[in-house]
PDB file of C-alpha atoms and ligand atoms in Angstrom:
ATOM      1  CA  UNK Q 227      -6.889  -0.959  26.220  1.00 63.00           C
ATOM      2  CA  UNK Q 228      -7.842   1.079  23.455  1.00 75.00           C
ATOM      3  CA  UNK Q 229      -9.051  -0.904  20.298  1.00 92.00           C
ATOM      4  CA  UNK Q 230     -11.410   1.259  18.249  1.00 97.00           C
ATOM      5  CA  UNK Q 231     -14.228  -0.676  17.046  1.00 98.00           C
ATOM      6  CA  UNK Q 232     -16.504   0.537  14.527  1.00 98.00           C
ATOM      7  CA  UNK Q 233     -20.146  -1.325  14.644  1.00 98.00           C
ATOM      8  CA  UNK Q 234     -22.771  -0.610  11.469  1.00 98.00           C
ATOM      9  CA  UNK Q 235     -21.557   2.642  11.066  1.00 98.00           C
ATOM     10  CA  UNK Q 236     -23.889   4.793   9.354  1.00 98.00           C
ATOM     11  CA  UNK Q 237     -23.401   8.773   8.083  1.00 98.00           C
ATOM     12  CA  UNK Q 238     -26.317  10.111   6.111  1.00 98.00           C
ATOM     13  CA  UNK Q 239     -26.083  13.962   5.761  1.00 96.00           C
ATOM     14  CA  UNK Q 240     -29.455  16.475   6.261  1.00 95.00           C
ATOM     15  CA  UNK Q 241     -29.745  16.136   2.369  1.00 96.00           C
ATOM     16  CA  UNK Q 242     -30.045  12.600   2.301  1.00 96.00           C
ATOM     17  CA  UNK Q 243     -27.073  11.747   0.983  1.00 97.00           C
ATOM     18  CA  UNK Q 244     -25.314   8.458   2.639  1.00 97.00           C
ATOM     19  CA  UNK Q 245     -21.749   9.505   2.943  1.00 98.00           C
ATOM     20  CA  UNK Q 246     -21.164   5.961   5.425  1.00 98.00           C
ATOM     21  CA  UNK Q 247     -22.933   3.112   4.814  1.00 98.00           C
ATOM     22  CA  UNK Q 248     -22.265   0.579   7.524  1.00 97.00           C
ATOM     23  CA  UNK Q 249     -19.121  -0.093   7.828  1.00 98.00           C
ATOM     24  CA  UNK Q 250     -17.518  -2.851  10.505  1.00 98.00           C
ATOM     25  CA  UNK Q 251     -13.950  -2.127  11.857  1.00 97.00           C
ATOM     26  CA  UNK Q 252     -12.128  -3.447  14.389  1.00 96.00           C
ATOM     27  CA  UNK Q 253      -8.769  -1.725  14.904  1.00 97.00           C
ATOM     28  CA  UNK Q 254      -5.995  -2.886  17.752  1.00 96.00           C
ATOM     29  CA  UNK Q 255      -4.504  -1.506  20.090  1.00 96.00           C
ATOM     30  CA  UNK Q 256      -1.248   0.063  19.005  1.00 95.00           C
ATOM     31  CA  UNK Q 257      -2.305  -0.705  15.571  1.00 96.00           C
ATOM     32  CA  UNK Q 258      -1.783   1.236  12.398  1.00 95.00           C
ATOM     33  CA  UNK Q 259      -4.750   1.403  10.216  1.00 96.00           C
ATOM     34  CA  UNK Q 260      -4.772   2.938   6.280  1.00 95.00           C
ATOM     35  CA  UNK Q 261      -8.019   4.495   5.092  1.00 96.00           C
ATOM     36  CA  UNK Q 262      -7.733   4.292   1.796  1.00 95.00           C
ATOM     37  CA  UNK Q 263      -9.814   5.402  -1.835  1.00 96.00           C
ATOM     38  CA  UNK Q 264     -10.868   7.745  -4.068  1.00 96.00           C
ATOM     39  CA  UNK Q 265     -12.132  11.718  -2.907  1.00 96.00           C
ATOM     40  CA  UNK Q 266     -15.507  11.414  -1.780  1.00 97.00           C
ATOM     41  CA  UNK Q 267     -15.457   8.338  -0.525  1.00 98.00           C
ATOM     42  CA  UNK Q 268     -16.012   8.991   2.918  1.00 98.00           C
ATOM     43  CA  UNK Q 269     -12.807   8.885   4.979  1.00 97.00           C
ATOM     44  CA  UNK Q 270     -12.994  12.574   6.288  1.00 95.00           C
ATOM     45  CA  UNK Q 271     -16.426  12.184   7.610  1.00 97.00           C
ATOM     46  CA  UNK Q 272     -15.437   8.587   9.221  1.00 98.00           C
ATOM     47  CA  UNK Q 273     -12.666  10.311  10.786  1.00 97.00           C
ATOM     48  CA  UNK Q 274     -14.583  13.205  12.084  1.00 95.00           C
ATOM     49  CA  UNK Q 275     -17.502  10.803  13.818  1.00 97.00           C
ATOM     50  CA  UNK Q 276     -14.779   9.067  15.565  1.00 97.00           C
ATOM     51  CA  UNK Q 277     -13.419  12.285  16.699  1.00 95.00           C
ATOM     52  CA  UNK Q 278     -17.061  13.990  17.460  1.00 94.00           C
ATOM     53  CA  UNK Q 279     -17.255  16.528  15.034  1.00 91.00           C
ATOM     54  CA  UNK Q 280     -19.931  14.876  12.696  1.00 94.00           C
ATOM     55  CA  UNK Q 281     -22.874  12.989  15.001  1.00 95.00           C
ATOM     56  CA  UNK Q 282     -23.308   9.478  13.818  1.00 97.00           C
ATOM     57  CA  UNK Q 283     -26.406   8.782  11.847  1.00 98.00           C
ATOM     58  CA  UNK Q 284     -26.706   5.193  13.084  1.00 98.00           C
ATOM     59  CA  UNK Q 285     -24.271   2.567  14.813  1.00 98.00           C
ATOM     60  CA  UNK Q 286     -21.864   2.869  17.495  1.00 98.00           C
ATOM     61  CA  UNK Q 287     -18.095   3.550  18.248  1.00 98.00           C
ATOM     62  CA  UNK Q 288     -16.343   1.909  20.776  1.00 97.00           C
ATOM     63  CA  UNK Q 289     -12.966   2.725  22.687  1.00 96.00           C
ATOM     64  CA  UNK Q 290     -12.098  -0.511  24.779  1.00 94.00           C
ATOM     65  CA  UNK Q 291     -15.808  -0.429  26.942  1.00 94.00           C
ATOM     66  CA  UNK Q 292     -16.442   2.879  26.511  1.00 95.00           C
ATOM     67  CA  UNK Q 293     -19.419   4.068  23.986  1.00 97.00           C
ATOM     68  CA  UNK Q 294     -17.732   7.177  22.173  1.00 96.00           C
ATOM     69  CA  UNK Q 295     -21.008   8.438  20.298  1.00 95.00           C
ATOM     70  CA  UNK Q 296     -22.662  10.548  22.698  1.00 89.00           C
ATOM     71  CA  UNK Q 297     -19.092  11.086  24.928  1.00 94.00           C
ATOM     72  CA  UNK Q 298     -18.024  15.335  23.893  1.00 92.00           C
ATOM     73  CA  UNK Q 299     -15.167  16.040  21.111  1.00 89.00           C
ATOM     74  CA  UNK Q 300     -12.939  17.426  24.309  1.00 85.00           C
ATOM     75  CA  UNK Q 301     -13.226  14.508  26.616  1.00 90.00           C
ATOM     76  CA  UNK Q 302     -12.361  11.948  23.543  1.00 93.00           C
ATOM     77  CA  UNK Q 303      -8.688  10.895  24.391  1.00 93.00           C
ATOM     78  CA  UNK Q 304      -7.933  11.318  20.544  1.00 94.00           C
ATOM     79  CA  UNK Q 305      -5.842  13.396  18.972  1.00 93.00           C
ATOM     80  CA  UNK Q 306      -7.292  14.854  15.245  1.00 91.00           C
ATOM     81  CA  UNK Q 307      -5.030  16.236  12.802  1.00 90.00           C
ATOM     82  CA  UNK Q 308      -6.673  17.882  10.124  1.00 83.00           C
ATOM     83  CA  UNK Q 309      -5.814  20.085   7.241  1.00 71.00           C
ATOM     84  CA  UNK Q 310      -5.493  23.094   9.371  1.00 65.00           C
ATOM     85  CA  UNK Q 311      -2.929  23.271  12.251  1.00 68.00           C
ATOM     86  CA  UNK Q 312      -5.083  25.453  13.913  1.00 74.00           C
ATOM     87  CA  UNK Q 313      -1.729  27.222  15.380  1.00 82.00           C
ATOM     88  CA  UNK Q 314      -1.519  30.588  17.015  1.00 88.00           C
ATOM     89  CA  UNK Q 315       1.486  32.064  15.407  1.00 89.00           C
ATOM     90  CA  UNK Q 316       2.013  35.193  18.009  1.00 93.00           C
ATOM     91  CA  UNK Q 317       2.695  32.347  20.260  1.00 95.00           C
ATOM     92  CA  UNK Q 318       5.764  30.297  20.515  1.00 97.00           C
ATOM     93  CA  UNK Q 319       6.584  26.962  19.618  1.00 97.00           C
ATOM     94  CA  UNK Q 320       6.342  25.967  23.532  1.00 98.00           C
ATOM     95  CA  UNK Q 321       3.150  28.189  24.196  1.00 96.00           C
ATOM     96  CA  UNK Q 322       1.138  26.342  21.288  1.00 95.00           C
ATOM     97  CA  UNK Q 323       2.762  22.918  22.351  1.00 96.00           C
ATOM     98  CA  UNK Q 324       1.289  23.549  25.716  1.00 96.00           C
ATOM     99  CA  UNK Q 325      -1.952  24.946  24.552  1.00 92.00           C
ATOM    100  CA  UNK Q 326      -3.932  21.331  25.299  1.00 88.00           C
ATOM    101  CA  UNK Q 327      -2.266  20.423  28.824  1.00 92.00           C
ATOM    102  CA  UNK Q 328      -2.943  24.020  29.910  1.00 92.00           C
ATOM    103  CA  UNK Q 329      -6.603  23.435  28.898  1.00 88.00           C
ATOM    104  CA  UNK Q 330      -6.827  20.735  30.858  1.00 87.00           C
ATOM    105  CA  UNK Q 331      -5.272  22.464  34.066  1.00 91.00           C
ATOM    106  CA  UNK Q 332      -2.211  20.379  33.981  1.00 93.00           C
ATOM    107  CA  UNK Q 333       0.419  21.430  36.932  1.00 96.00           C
ATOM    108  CA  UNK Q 334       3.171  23.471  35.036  1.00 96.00           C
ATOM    109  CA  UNK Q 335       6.099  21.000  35.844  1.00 97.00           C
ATOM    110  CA  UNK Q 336       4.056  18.526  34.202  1.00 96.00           C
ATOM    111  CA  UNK Q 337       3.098  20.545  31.068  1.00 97.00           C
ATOM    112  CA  UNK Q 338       7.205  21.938  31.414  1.00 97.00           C
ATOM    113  CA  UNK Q 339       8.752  18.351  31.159  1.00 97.00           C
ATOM    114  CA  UNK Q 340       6.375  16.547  28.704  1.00 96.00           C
ATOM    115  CA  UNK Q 341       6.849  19.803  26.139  1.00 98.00           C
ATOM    116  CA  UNK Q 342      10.045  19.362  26.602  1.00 98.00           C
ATOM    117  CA  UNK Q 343      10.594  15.836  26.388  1.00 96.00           C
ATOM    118  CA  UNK Q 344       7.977  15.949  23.098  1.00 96.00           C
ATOM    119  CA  UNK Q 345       9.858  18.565  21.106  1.00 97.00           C
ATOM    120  CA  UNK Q 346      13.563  16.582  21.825  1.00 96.00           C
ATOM    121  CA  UNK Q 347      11.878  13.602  20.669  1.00 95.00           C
ATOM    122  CA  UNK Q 348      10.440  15.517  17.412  1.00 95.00           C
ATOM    123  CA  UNK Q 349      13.695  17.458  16.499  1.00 95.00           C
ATOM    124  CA  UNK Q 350      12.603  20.726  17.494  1.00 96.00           C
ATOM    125  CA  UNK Q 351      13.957  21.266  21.262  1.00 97.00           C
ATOM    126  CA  UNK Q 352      16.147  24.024  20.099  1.00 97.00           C
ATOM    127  CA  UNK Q 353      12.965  25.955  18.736  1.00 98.00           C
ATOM    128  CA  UNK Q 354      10.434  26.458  21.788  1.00 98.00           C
ATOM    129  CA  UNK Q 355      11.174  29.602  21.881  1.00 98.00           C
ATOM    130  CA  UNK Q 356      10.803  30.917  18.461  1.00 97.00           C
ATOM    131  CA  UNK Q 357       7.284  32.061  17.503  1.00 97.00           C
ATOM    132  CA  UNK Q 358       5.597  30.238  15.390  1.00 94.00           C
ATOM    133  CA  UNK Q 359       5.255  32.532  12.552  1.00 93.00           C
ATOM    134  CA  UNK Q 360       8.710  31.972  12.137  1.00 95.00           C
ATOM    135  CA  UNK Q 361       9.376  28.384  11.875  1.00 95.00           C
ATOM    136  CA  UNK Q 362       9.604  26.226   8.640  1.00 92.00           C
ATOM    137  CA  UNK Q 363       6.213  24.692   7.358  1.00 87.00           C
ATOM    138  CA  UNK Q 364       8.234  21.215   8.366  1.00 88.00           C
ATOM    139  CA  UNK Q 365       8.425  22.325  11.971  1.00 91.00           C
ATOM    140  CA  UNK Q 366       5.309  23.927  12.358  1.00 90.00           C
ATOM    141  CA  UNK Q 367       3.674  20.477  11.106  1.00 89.00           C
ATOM    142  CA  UNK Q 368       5.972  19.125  13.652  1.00 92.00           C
ATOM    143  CA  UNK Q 369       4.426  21.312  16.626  1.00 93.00           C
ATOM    144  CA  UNK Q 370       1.138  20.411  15.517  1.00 92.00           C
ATOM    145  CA  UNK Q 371       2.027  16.524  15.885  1.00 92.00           C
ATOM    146  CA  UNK Q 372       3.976  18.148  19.189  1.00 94.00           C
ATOM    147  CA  UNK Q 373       0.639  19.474  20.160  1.00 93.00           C
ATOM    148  CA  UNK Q 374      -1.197  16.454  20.275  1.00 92.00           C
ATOM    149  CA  UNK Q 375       1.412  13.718  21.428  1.00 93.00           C
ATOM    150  CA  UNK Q 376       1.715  15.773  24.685  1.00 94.00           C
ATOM    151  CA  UNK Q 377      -1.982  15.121  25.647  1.00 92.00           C
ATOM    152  CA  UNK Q 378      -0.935  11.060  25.149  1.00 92.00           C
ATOM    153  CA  UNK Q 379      -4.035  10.523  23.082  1.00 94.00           C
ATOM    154  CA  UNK Q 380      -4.878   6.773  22.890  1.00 94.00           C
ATOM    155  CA  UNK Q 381      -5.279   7.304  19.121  1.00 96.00           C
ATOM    156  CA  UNK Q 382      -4.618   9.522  16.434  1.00 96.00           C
ATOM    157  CA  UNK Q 383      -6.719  10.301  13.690  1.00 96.00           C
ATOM    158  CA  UNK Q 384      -4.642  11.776  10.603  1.00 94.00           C
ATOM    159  CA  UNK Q 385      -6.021  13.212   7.304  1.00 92.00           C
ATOM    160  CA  UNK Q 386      -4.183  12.972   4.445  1.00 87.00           C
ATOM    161  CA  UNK Q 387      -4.529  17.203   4.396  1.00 81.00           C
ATOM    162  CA  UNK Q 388      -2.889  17.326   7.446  1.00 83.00           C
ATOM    163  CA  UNK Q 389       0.594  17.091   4.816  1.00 72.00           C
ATOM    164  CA  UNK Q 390      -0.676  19.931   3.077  1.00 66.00           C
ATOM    165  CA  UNK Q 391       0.358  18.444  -0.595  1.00 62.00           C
ATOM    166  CA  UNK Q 392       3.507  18.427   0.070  1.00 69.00           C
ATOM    167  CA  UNK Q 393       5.601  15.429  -0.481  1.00 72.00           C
ATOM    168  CA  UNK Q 394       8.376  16.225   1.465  1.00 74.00           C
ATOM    169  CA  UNK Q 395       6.364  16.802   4.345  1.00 78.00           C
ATOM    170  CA  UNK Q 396       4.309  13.725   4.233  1.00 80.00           C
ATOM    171  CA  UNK Q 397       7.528  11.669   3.941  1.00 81.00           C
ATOM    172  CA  UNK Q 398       8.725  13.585   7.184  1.00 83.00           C
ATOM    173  CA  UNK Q 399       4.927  12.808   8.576  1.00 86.00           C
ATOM    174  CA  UNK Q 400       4.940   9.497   7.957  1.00 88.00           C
ATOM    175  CA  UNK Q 401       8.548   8.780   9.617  1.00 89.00           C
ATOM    176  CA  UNK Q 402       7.546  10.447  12.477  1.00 90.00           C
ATOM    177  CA  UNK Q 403       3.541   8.657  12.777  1.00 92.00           C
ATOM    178  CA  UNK Q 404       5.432   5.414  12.966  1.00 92.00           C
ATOM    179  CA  UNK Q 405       8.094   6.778  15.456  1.00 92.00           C
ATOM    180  CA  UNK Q 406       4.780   7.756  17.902  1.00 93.00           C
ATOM    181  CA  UNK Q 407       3.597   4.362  17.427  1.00 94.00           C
ATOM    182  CA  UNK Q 408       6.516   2.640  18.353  1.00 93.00           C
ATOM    183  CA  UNK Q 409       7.331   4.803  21.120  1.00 92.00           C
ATOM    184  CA  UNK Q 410       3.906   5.791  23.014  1.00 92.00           C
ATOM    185  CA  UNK Q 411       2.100   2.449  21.429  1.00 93.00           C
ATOM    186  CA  UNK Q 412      -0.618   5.317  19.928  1.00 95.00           C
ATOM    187  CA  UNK Q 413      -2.911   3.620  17.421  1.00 96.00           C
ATOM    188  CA  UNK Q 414      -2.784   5.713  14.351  1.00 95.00           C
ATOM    189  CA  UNK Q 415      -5.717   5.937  11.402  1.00 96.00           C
ATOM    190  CA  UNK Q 416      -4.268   7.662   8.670  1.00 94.00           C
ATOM    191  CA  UNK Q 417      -6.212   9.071   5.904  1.00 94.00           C
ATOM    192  CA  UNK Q 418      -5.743   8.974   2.250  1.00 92.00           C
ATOM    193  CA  UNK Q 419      -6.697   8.589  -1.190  1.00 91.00           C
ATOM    194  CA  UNK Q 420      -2.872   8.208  -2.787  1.00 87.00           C
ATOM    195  CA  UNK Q 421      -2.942   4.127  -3.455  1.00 85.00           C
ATOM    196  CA  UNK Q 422       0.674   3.073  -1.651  1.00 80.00           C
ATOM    197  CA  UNK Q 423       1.744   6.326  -0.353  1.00 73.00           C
ATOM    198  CA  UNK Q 424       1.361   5.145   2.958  1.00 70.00           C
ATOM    199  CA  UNK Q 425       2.620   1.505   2.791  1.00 71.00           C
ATOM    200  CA  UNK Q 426       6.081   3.057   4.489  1.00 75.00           C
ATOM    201  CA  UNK Q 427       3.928   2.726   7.844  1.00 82.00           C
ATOM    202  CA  UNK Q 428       3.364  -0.834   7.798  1.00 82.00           C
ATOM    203  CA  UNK Q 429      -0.132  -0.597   8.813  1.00 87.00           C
ATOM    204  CA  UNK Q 430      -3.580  -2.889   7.294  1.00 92.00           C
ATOM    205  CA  UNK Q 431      -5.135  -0.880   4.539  1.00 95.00           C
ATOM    206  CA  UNK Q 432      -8.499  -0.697   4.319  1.00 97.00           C
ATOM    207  CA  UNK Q 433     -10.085   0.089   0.853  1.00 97.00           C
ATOM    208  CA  UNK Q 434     -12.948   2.406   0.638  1.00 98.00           C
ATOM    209  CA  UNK Q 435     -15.514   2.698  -1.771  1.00 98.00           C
ATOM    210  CA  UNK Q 436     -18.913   4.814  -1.885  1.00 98.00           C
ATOM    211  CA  UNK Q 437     -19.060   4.782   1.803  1.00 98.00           C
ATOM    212  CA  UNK Q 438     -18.288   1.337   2.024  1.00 98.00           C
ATOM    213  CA  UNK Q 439     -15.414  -1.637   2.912  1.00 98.00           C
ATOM    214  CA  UNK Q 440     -14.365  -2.706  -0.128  1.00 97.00           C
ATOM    215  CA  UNK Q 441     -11.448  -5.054   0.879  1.00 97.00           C
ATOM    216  CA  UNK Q 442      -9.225  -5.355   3.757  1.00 95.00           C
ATOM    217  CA  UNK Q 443      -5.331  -5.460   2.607  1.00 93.00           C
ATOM    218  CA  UNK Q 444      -3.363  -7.015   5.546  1.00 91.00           C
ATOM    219  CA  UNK Q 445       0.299  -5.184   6.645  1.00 85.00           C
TER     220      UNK Q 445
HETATM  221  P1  ADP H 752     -13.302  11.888   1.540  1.00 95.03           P
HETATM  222  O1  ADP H 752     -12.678  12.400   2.795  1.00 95.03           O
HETATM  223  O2  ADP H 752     -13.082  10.421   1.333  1.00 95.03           O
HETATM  224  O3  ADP H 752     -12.880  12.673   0.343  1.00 95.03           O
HETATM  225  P2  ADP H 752     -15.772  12.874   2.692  1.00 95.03           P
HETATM  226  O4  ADP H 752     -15.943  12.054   3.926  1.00 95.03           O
HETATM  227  O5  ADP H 752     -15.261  14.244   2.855  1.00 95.03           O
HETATM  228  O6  ADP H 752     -14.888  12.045   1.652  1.00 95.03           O
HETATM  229  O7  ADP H 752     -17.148  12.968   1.953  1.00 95.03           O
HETATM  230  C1  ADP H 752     -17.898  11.819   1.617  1.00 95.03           C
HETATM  231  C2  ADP H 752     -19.099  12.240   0.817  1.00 95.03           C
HETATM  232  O8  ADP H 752     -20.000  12.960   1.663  1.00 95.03           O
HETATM  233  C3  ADP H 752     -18.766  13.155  -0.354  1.00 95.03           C
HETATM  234  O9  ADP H 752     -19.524  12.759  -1.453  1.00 95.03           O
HETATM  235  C4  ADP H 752     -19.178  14.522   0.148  1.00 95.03           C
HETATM  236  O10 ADP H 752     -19.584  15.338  -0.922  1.00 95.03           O
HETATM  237  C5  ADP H 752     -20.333  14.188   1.068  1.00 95.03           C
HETATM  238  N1  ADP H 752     -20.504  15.186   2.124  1.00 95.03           N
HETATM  239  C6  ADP H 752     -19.550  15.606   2.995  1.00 95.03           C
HETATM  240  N2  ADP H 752     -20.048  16.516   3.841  1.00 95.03           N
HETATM  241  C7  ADP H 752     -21.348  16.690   3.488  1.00 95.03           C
HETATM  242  C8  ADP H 752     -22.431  17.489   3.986  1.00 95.03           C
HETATM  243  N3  ADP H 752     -22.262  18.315   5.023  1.00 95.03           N
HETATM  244  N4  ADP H 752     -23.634  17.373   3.377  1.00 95.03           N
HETATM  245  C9  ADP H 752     -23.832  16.526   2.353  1.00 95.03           C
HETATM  246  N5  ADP H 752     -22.863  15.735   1.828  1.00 95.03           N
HETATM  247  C10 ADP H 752     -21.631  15.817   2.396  1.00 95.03           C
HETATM  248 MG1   MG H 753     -11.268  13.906   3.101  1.00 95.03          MG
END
């Protein structure tokens, strides 16, 4: 099982500035979960404690029995999509899909049929191998979401960056982070401070204010 639970979570930063001021979450299995409120609020660094980039002040993070805060970035079955898709574009579409299984040592017929079977399911089986340089912002975006679903992360943390912007892309994102979630039953926390622009996922929002819960709007 892999509910996400957030206990007293606390961020304050060197400078003494308290970006995360105890928040309480508990978020399902399989669930969809909206961050949601104004820049500066604290949803970025929220995302990146969960994910290991920022250490936790104070409280702890939980997937199923497992104590995240003190388990490494790289051994965190989450996937973290961020502003920057962190692509190599010399590479092709299937040697940056692979990129995560092959750090992992994955046998090659394993890394061969879940590429495959990732990029069908994401539109892009006819592109593995174009280089990456040369795809469509849409695509690449899609070979970043390629990248992680291939690892089967238990949950995926999206920031509302991760778009880029760009309206079209997001509406593409957002079709496709619901398809994930049906399919692979990934729990999804998705990022952003555009009120409604998410509500096409069908997931709780939870309103964020000064580092803290404001209110919890149900799907
Ligand atoms: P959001 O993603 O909701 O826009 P962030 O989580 O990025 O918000 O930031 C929350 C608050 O923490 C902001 O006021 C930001 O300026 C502050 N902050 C972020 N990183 C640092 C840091 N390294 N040092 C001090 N303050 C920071
Ligand atoms: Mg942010």
């Amino acid at each position: 099982m892999a509910s996400l639970t957030l206990e007293n979570l606390t961020k304050t930063y060197p400078n003494g500035f308290h970006s995360v001021k105890n928040i309480s979450l508990e978020i399902k299995d399989g669930e969809i979960v909206i961050l949601q409120g104004p820049s500066g609020c604290g949803k970025s660094t929220i995302l990146r404690m969960i994910g290991g980039l920022e250490d936790v002040t104070s409280g702890e993070i939980h997937l199923g029995s497992t104590l995240l805060n003190d388990v490494l970035p790289c051994d965190r079955p989450l996937a973290m999509l961020f502003q920057n898709y962190a692509m190599y574009p010399h590479l092709n579409v299937y040697e940056n899909m692979a990129l995560g299984l092959k750090l992992r040592n994955m046998p090659r017929n394993i890394i061969d049929s879940r590429v495959k079977s990732t990029a069908d399911f994401l539109g892009i089986g006819k592109l593995l191998d174009k280089k990456n340089r040369s795809v469509s912002e849409a695509d690449k975006q899609k070979v970043a979401l390629g990248r992680a679903i291939v690892c089967k992360p238990k949950v995926m943390l999206v920031d509302e960056d991760f778009a880029h912007g760009n309206p079209g892309l997001r509406g593409d994102l957002l079709h496709y982070l619901q398809k994930i979630n049906q399919e692979y039953h990934t729990t999804i926390l998705y990022a952003t401070r555009t009120p409604g622009e998410s509500c096409g996922l069908g997931g709780k929002t939870v309103l964020l204010k000064s580092g803290e819960i404001e209110n919890i709007i149900p799907a």
